[in-house]
CSV table of C-alpha atoms and ligand atoms in Angstrom, one decimal:
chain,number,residue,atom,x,y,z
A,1,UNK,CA,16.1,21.7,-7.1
A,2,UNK,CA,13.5,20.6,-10.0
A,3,UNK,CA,13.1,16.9,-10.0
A,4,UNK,CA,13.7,14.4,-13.2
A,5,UNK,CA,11.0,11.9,-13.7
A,6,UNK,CA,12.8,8.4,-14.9
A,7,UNK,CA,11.7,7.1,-17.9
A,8,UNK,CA,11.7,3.4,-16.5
A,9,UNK,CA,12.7,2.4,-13.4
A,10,UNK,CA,16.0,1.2,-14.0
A,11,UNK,CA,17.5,4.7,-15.9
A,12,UNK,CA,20.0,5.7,-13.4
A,13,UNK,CA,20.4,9.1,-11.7
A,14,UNK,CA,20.8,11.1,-8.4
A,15,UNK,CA,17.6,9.9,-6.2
A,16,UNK,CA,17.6,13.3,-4.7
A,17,UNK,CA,16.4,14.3,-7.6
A,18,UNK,CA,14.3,12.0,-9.0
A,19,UNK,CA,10.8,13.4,-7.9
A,20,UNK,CA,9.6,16.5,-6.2
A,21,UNK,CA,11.0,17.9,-2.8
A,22,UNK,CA,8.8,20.2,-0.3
A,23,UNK,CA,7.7,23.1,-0.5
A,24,UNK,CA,3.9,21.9,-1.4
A,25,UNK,CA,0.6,23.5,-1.6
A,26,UNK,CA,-1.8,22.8,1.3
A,27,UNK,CA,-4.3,20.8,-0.1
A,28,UNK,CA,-7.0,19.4,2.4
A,29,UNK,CA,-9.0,16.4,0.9
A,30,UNK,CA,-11.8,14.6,2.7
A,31,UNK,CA,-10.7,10.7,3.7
A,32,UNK,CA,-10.2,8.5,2.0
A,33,UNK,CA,-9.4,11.1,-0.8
A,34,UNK,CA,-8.6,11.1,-4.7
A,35,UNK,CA,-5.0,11.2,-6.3
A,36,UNK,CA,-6.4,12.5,-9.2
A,37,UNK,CA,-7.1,15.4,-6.7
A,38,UNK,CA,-3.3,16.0,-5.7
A,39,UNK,CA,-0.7,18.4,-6.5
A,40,UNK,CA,1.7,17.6,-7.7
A,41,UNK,CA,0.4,14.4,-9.0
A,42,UNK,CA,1.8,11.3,-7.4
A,43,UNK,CA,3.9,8.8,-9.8
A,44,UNK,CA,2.7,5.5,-9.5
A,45,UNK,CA,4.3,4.0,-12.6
A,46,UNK,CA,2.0,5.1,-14.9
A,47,UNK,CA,4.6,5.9,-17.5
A,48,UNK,CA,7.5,4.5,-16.4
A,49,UNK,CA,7.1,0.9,-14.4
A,50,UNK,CA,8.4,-1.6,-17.2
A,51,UNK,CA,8.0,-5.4,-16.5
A,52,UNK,CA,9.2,-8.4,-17.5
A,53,UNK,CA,7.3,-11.5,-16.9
A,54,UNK,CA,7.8,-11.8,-13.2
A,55,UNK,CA,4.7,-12.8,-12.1
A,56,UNK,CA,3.2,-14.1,-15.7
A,57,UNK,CA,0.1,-16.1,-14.9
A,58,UNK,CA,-0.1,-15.0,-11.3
A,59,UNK,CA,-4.0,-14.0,-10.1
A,60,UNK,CA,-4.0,-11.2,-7.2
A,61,UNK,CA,-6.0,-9.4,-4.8
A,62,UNK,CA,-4.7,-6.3,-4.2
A,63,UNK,CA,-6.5,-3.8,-1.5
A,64,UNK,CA,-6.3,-0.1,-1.6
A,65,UNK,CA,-5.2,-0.1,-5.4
A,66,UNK,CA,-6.8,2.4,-6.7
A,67,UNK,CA,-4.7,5.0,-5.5
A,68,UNK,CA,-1.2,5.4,-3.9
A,69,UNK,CA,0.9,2.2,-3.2
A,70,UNK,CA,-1.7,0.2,-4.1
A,71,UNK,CA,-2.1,1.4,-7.5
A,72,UNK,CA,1.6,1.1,-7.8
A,73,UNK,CA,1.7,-1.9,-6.8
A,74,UNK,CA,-1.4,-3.1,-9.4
A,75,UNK,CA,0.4,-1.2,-12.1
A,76,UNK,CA,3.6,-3.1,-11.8
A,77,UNK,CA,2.0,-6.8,-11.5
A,78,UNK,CA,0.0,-6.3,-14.1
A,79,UNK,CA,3.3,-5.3,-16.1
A,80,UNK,CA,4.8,-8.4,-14.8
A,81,UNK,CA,2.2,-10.4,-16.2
A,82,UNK,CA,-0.5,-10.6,-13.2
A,83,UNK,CA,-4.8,-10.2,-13.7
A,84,UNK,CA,-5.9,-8.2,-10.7
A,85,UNK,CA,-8.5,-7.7,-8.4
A,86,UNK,CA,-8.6,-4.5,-7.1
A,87,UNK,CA,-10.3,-3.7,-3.7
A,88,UNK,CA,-11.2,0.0,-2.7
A,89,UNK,CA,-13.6,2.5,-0.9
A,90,UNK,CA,-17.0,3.1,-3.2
A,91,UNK,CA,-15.8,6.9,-2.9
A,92,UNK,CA,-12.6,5.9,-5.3
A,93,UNK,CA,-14.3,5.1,-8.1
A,94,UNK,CA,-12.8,7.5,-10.3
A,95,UNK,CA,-9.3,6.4,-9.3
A,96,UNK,CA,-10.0,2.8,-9.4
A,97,UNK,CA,-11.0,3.3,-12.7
A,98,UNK,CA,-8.1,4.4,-13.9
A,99,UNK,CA,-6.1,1.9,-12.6
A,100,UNK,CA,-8.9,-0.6,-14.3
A,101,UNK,CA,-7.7,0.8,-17.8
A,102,UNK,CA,-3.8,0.6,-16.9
A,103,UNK,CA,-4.2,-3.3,-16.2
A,104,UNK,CA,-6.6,-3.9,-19.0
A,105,UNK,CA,-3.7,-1.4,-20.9
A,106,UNK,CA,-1.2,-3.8,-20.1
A,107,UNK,CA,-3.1,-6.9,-21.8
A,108,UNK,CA,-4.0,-8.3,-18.3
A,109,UNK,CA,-7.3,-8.9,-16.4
A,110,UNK,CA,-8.9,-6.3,-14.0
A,111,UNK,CA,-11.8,-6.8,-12.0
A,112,UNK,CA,-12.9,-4.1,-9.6
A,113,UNK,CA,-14.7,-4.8,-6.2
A,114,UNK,CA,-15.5,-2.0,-4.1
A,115,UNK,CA,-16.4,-2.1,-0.5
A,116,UNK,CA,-15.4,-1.4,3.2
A,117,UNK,CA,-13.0,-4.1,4.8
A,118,UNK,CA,-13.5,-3.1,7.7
A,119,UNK,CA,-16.8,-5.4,8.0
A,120,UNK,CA,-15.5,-9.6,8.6
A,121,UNK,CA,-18.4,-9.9,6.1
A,122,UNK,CA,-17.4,-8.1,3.0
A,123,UNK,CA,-14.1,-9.8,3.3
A,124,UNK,CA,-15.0,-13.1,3.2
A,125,UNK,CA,-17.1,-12.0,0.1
A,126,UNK,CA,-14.2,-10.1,-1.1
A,127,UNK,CA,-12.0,-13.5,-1.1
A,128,UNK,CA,-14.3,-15.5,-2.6
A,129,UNK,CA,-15.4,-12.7,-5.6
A,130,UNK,CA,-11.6,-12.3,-6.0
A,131,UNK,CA,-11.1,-16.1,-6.3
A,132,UNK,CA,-14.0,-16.7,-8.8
A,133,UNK,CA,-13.0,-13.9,-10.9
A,134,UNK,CA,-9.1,-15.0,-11.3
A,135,UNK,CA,-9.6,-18.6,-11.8
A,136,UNK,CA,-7.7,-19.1,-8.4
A,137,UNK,CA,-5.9,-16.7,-5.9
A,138,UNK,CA,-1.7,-17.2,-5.5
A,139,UNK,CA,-1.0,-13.2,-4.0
A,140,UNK,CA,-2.8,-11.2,-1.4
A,141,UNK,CA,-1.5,-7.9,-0.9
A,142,UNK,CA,-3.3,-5.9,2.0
A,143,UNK,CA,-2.2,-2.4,1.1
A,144,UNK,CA,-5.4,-0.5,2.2
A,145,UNK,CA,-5.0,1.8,5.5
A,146,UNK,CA,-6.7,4.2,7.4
A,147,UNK,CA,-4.9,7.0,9.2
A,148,UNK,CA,-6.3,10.1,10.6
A,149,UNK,CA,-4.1,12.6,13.2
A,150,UNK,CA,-5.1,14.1,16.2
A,151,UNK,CA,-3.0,16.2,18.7
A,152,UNK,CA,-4.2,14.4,21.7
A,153,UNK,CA,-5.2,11.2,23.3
A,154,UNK,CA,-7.9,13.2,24.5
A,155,UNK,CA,-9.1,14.1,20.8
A,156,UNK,CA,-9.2,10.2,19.8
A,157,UNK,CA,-12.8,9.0,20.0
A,158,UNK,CA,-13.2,5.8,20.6
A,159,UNK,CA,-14.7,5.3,17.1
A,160,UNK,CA,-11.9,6.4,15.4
A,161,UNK,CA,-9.9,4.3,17.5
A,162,UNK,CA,-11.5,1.1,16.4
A,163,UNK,CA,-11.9,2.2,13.1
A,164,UNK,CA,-8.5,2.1,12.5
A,165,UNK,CA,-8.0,-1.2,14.1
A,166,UNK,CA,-10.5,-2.4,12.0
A,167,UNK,CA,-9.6,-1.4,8.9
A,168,UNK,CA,-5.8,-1.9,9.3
A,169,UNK,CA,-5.7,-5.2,11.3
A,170,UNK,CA,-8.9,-6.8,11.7
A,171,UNK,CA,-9.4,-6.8,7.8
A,172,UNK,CA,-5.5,-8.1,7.4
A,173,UNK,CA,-6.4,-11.0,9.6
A,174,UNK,CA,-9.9,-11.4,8.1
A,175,UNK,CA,-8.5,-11.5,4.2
A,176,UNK,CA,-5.1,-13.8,5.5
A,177,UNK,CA,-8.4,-16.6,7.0
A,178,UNK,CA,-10.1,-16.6,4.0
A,179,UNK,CA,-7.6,-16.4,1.6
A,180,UNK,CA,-5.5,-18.6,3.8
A,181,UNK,CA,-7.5,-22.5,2.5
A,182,UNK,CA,-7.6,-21.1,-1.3
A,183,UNK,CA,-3.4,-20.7,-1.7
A,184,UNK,CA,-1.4,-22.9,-3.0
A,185,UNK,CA,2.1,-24.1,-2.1
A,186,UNK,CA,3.9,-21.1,-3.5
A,187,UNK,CA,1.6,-18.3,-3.4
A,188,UNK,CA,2.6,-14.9,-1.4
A,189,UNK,CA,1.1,-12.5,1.1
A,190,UNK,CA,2.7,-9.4,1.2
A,191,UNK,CA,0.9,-6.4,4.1
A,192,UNK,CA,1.8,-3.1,4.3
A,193,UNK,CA,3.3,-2.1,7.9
A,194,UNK,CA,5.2,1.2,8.3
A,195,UNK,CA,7.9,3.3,9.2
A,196,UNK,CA,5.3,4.6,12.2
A,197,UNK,CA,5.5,0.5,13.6
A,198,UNK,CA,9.3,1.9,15.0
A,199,UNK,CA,9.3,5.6,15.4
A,200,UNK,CA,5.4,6.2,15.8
A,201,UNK,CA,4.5,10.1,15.9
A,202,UNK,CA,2.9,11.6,18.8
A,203,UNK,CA,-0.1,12.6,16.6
A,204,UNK,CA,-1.0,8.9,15.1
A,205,UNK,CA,-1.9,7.2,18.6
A,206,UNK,CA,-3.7,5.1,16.8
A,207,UNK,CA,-2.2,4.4,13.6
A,208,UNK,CA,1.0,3.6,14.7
A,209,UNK,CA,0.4,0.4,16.8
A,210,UNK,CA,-1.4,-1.0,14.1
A,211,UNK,CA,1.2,-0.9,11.7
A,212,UNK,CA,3.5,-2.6,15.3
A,213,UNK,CA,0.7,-4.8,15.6
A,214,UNK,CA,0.8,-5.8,11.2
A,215,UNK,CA,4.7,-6.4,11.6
A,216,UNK,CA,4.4,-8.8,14.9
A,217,UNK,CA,1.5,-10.5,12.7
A,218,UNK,CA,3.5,-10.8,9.6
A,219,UNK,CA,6.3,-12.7,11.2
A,220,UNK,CA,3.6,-15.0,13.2
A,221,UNK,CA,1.7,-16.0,10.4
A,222,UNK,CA,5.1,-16.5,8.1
A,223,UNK,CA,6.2,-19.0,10.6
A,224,UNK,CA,2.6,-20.6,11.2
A,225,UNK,CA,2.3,-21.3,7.3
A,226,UNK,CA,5.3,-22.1,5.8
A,227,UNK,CA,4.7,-25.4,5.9
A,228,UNK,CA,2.3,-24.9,3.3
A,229,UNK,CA,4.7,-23.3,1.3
A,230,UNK,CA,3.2,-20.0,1.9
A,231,UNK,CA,5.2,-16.7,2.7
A,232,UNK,CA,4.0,-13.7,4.3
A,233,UNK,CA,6.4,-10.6,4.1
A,234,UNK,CA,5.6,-7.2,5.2
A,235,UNK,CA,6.9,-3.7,3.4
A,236,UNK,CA,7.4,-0.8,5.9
A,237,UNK,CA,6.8,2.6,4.0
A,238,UNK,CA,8.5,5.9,5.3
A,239,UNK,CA,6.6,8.8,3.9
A,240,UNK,CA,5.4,8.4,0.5
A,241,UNK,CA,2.9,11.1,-1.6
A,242,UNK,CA,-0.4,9.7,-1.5
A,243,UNK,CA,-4.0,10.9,-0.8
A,244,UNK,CA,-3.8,9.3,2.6
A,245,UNK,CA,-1.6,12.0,3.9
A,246,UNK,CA,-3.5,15.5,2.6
A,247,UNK,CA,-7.0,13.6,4.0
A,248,UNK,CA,-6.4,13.9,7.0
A,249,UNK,CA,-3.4,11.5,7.5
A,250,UNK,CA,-0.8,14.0,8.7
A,251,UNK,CA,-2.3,17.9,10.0
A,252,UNK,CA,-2.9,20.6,6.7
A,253,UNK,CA,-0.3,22.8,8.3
A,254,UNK,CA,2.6,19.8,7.9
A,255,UNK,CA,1.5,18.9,4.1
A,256,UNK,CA,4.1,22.0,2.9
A,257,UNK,CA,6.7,20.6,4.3
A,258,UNK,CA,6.1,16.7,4.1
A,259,UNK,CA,8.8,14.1,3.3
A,260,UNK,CA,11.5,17.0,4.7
A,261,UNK,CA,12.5,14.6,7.9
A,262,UNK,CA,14.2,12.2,6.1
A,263,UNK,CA,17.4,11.8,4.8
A,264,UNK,CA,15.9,12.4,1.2
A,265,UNK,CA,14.5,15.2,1.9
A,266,UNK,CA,11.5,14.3,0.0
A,267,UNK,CA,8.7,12.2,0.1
A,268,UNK,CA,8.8,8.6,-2.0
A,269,UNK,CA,6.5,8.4,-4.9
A,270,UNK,CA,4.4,5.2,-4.7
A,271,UNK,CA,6.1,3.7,-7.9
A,272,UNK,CA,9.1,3.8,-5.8
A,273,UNK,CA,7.7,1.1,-3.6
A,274,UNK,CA,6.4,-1.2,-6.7
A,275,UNK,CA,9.5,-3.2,-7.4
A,276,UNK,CA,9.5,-4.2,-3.5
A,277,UNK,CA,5.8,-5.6,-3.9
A,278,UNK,CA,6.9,-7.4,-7.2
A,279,UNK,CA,10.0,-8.8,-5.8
A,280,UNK,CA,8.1,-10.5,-2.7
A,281,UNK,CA,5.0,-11.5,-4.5
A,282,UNK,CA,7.5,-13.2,-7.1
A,283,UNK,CA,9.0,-16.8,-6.6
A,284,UNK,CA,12.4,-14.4,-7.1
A,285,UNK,CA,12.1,-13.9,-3.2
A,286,UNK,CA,11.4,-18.0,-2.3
A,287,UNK,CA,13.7,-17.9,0.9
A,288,UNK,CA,12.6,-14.6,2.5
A,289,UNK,CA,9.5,-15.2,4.5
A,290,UNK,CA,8.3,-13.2,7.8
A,291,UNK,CA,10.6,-10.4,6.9
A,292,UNK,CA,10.0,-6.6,7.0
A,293,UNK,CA,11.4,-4.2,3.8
A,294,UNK,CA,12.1,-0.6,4.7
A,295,UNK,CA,11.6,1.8,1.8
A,296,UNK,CA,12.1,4.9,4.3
A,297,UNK,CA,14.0,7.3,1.7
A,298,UNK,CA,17.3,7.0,4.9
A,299,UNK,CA,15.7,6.3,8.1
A,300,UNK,CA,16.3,2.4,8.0
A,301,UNK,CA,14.4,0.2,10.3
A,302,UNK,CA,15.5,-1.0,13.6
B,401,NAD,P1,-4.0,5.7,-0.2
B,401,NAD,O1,-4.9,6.6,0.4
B,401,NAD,O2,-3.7,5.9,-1.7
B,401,NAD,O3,-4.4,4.2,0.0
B,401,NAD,C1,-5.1,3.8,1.1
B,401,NAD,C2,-6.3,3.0,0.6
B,401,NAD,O4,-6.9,2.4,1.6
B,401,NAD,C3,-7.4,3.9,0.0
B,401,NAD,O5,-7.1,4.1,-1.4
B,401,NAD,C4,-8.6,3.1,0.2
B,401,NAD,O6,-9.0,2.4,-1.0
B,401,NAD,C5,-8.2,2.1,1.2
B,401,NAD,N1,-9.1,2.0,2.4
B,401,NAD,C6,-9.1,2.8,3.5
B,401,NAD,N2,-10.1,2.4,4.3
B,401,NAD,C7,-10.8,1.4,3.7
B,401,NAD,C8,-11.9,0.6,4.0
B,401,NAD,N3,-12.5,0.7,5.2
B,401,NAD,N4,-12.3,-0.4,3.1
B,401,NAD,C9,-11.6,-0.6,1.9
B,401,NAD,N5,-10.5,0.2,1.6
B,401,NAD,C10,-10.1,1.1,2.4
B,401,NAD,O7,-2.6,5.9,0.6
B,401,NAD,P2,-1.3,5.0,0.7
B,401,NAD,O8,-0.3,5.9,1.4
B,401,NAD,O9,-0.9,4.5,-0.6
B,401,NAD,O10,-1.7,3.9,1.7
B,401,NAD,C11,-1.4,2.5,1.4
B,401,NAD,C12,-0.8,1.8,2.6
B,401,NAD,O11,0.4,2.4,2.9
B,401,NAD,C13,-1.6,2.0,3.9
B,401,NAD,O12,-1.7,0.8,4.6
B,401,NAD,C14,-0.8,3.0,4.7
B,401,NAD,O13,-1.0,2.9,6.1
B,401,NAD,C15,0.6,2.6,4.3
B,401,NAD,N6,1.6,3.6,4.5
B,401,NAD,C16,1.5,4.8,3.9
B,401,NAD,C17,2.5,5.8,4.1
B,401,NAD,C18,2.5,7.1,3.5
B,401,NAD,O14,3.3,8.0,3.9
B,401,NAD,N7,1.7,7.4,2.5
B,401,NAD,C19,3.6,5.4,5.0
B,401,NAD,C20,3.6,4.2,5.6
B,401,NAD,C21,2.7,3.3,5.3
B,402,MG,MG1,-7.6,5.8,-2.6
């Protein structure tokens, strides 16, 4: 079957069909890894995502947008009227500065900050930077995520074990506490959980409960600050094509073939996530709080 990019992403037609299906070439990428380096090329709305004023005015941080569901994400608010700052590994320069020239494209602010979050320090400097730059802060959106497969408990280091706490949870919790006293009634956090939170795979030991552990957060802290008049939401990805998987996020030897469990039979492109990110960062969604969004291509949530 040859796929049909849409032209926007309204244009109706058989989602099947919309974007590439497995077979596809093996394509081994150190962490964190470069779209710009995949094949095919992910779609993250670069040609297609068109807004309309949902989020006109709003200032966000966005982490992990230089590539995958981040950029997405980045490419769409700034669409919807948004200036960004966009958070990312020094590593993905190249890629973040792409996605500097789509916002600025889209007659919106980008500012780009690069560092590790997995250090308590850099976030709180993060927040701050990201809050002088905008003029204010009203959206977080932790998107960033490390995942790295091994075959067996016996494989996982230690290391790598608390490196992906650290990067996935710690800086989730870090970011919420410092963004937390700069929000105003209104504003949004929106984290990035997964489908691996309810049917983990044997090789992410790791990953997996911190995407459990981003879910159980989400619907803490929703209930802890809604008195402010803050939400927190949480958007549970299935598999989607994104330089996290060929770096080392699934095995090489189950790249060919990736996206082929689900109903769908392919992979999601990260612009297929965008509109979920736009919908809960905009006032559209003001009685959804603590919730968690499947986009799963068929294998719904619990
Ligand atoms: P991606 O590789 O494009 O994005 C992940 C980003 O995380 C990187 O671009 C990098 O900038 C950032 N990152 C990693 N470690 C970091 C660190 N220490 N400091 C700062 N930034 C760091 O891949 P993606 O798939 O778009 O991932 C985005 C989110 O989606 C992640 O949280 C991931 O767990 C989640 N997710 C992905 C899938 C999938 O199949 N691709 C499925 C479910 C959930
Ligand atoms: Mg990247």
């Amino acid at each position: 079957m040859t796929s049909e990019k849409p032209t926007n992403q309204f244009a109706m037609q058989n989602p099947l069909t919309q974007y590439p299906q497995p077979e596809f070439p093996k394509q081994p990428q150190s962490a964190p890894g470069l779209a710009s380096a995949m094949s095919p090329k992910p779609d993250h709305g670069e040609t297609s995502y068109v807004g309309f004023g949902r989020l006109a005015g709003r200032k966000a941080l966005i982490t992990g947008a230089d590539s995958g569901i981040g950029r997405a994400a980045a490419i769409a608010f700034a669409r919807e009227g948004a200036d960004i700052v966009l958070n990312y590994l020094p590593s993905e320069e190249k890629d973040a500065q792409e996605v500097v020239k789509l916002i600025e494209a889209a007659g919106r602010k980008a500012t780009a900050i690069a560092g590790d979050i997995s250090q308590e320090s850099f976030c709180k400097a993060l927040v701050k930077q990201a809050h002088e730059a905008l003029g204010g802060l009203d959206i977080l959106v932790n998107v960033a995520g490390k995942q790295t497969a091994q075959k067996s408990i016996a494989e996982l280091s230690t290391e790598q074990f608390e490196a992906t706490f650290r990067t996935n949870v710690f800086a989730m919790f870090w970011l919420c506490k410092a963004a937390l006293p700069l929000l105003p009634p209104g504003a949004t956090i929106i984290n990035t959980a997964s489908i691996q939170a309810y049917q983990p795979s044997p090789t992410l030991l790791d990953y997996a409960p911190t995407k459990s552990a981003i879910v159980a957060f989400t619907k803490a802290l929703a209930k802890q600050v809604i008195g402010d008049g803050i939400r927190v939401n949480a958007v549970a990805p299935g598999p989607f094509w994104t330089p996290l998987q060929p770096s080392g996020g699934q095995p090489q030897e189950k790249i060919p073939e990736f996206g082929s469990e689900v109903p769908m039979k392919r992979p999601g492109q990260p612009a297929e996530c965008a509109p979920v990110y736009v919908l809960l960062a905009s006032q559209e969604s003001s009685f959804i709080t603590g919730e968690v969004f499947g986009v799963t291509g068929g294998n719904p949530l619990p």
